[in-house]
Short mmCIF file of C-alpha atoms in Angstrom, two decimals:
data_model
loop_
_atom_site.label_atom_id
_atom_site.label_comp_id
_atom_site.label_asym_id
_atom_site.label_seq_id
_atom_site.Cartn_x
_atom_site.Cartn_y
_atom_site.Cartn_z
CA UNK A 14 47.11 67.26 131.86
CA UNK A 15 46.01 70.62 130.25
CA UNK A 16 42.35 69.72 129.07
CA UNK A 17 41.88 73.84 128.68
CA UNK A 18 43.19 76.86 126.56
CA UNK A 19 46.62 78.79 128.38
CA UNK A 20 45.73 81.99 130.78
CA UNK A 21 47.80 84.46 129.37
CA UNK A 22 46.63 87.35 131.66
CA UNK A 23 43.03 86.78 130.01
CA UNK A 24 41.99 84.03 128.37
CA UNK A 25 43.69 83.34 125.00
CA UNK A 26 43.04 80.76 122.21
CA UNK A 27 46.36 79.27 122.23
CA UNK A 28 46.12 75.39 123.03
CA UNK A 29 49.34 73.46 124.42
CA UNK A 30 52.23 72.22 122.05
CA UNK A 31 55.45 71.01 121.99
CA UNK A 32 57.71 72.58 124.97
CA UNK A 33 61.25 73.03 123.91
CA UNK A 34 63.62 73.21 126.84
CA UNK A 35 67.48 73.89 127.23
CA UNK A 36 69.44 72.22 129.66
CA UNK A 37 72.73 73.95 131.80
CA UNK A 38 71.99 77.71 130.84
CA UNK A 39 72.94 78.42 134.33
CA UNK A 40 77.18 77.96 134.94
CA UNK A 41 76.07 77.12 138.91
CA UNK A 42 73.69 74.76 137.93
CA UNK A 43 76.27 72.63 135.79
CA UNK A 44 78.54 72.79 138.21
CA UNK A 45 76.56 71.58 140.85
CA UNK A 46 75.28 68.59 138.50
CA UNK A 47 79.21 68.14 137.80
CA UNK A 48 78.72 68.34 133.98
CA UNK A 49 80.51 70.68 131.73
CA UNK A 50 78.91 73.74 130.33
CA UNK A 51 78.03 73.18 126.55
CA UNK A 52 79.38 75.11 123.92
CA UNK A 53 75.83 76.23 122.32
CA UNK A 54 72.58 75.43 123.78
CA UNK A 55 71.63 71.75 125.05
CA UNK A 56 67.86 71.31 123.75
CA UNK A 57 65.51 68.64 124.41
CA UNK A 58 61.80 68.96 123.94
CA UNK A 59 58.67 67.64 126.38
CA UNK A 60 55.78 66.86 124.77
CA UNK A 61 52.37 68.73 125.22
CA UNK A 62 50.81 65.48 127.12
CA UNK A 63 53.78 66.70 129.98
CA UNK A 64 51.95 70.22 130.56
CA UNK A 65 49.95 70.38 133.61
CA UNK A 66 48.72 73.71 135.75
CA UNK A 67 50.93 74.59 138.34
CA UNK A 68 48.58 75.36 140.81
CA UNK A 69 47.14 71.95 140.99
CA UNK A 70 49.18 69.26 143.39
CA UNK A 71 51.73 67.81 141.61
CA UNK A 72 51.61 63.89 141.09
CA UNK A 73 55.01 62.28 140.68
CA UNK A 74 55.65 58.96 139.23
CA UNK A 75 55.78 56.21 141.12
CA UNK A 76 58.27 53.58 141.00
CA UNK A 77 60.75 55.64 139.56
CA UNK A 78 63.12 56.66 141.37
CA UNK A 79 63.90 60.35 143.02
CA UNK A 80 62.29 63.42 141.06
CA UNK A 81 63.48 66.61 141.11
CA UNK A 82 62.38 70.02 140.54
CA UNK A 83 64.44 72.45 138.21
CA UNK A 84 62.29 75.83 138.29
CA UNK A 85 62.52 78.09 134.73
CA UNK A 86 61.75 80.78 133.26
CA UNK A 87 58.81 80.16 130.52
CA UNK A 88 57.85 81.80 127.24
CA UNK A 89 54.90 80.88 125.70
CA UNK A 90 55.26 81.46 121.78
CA UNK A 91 52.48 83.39 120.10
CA UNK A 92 53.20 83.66 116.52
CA UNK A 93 55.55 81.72 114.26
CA UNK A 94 59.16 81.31 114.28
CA UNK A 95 61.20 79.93 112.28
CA UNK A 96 65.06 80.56 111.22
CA UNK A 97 64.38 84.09 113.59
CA UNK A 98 66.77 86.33 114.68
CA UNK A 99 67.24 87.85 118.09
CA UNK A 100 65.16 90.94 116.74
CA UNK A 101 62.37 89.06 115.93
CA UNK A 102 61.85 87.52 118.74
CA UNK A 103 59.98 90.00 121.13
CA UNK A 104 57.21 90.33 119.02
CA UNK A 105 56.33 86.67 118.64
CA UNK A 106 55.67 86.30 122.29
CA UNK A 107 52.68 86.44 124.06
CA UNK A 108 53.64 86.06 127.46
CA UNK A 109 55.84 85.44 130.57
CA UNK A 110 55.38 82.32 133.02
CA UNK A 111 57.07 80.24 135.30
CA UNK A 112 57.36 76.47 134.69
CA UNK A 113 59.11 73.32 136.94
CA UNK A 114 61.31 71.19 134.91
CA UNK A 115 60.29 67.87 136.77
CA UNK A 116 63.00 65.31 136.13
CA UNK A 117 63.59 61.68 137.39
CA UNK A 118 66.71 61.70 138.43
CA UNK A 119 68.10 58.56 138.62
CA UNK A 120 66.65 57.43 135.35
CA UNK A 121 68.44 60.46 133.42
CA UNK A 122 71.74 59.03 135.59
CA UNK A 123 71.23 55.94 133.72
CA UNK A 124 70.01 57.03 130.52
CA UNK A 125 73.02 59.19 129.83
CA UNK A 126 75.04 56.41 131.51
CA UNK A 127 74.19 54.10 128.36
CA UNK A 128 74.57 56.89 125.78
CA UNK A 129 70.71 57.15 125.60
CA UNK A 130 68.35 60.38 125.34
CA UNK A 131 66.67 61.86 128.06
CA UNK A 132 63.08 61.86 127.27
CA UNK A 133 62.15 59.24 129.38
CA UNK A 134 63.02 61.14 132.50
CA UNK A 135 62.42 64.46 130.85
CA UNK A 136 58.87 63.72 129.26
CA UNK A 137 56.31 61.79 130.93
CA UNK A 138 52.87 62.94 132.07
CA UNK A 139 52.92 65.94 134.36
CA UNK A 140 56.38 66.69 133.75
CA UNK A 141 56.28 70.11 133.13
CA UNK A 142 53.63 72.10 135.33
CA UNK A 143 52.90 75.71 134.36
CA UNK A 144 52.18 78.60 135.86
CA UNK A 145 49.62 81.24 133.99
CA UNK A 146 51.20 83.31 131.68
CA UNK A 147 51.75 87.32 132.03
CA UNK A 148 50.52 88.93 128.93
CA UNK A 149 53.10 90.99 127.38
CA UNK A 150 51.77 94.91 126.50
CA UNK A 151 54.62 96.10 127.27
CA UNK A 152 58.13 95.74 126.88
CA UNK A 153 60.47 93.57 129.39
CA UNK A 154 63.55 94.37 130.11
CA UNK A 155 64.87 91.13 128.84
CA UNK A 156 68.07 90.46 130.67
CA UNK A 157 67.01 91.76 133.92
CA UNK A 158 63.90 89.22 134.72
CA UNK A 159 64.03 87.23 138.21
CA UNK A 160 62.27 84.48 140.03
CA UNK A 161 62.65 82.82 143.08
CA UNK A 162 61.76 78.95 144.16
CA UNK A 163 60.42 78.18 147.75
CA UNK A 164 60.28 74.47 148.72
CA UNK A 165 58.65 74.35 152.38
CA UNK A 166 58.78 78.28 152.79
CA UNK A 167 63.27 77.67 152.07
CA UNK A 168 64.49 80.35 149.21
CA UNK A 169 66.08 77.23 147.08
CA UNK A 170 66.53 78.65 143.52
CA UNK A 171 66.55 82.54 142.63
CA UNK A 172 66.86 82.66 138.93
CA UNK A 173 68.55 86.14 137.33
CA UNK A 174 68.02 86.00 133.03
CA UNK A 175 71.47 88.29 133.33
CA UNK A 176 73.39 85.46 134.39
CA UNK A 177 71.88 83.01 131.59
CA UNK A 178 74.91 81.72 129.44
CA UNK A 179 72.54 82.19 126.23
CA UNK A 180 70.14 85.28 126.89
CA UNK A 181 66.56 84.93 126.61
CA UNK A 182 65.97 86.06 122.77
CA UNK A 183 69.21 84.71 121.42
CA UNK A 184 68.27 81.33 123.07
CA UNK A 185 64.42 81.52 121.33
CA UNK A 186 66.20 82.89 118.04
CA UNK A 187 68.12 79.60 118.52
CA UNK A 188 65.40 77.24 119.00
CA UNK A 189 63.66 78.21 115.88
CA UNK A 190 67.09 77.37 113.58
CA UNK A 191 66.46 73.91 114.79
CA UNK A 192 62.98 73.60 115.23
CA UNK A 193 59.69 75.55 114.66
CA UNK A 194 57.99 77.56 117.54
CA UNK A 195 54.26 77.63 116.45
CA UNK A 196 51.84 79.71 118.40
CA UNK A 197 51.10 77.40 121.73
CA UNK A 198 54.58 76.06 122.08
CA UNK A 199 56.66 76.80 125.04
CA UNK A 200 60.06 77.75 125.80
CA UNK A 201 62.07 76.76 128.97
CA UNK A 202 65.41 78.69 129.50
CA UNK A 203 67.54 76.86 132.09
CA UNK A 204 67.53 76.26 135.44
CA UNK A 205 69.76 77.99 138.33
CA UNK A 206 71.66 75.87 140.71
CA UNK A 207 69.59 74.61 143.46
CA UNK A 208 67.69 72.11 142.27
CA UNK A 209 66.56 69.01 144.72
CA UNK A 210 64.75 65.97 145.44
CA UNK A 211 60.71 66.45 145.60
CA UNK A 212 58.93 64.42 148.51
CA UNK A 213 55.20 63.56 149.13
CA UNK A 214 53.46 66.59 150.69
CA UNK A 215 56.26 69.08 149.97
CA UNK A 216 55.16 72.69 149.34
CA UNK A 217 56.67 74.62 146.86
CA UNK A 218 56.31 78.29 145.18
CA UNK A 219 57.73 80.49 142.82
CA UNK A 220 57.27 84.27 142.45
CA UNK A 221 58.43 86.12 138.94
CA UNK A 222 59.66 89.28 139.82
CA UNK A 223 58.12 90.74 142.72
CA UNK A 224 54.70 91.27 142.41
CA UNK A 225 53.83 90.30 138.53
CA UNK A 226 52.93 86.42 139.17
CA UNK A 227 53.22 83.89 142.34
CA UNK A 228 52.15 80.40 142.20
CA UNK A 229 52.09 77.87 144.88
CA UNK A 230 51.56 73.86 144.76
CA UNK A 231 51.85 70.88 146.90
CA UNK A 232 53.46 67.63 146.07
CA UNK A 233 50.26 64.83 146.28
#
């Protein structure tokens, strides 16, 4: 787990909190998970204790059934929000990452099976590695960001914000009517269809844009 202060281009005093994620902000991937695409954003929120650096090898659970990656888009909050609108929200963050949205897979089958919440499968330790975070000096062009997700050298997810069903600062400006982004807390944005089964010694990477930030990992 993160036992250290975020990178955020250089080193910044902002220690881990809550991560706030938002499930089927991609129309492909909720097709290809045969679910219906919600009518407002589907939230669910990992604690801190799932944050771990992306770089390191990843460690899934064992016993537990097939995990998956989801790869996202990450915004790491650095001043308060609360009740925001879109136009606040470009100010109050402090940088651009990359994040993988582990999830055990047949567990969430079950849990929403029974009518349960997902945080069990959504939640445990290591569940949500991080990249380092691009410090923002200068202005993004918000609905034109993309990544890209290699598993063994394979292109398996390219993510385009443009085709999010909720863009990036309505979706933040949306979180923070529900719940509080303090400085530290993260913000996942959906995942694009693609998303698969994780197996021991797997390689995986993801690049944002083309040349801003690349990260690569192993599966342990």
């Amino acid at each position: 787990m993160y036992r250290h202060q975020f990178t955020c281009g250089t080193a910044t005093d902002l220690q881990p909190g809550k991560i706030v994620c938002v499930g089927r902000n991609y129309a492909a991937h909720a097709a290809e998970m045969n679910s219906p695409v919600p009518d407002e954003p589907l939230l669910f929120i990992k604690p801190a204790t799932a944050a771990v650096p992306m770089a390191e090898p990843l460690h899934l659970p064992p016993n537990r059934g097939s995990c998956h990656f989801e790869g996202e888009l990450a915004l790491l909050v650095g001043d308060t929000l609360s009740g925001a609108n879109a136009g606040d929200v470009p100010a109050a963050i402090a940088g651009l990452g990359l994040a993988l949205d582990l999830t055990l897979r047949d567990l969430q089958r079950q849990l929403k099976n029974d009518g349960h919440p997902w945080e069990k499968s959504k939640g445990f330790d290591g569940a949500c590695p991080l990249s380092p975070f691009v410090k923002l000096d200068w202005t993004p062009d918000w609905d034109g960001l993309t990544y890209t997700l290699w598993l063994n050298g394979e292109v398996r997810q390219r993510g385009k914000s443009a085709h999010m069903l909720t863009p990036i600062l309505d979706l933040v400006a949306y979180v923070s009517s529900h719940f509080t982004l303090q400085p530290g807390d993260v913000v996942l944005t959906g995942t694009p269809a693609g998303v698969g089964e994780l197996l021991h010694g797997d390689r995986l990477a993801m690049q944002l844009e083309d040349d801003w930030l690349r990260v690569e990992t192993t599966v342990a």
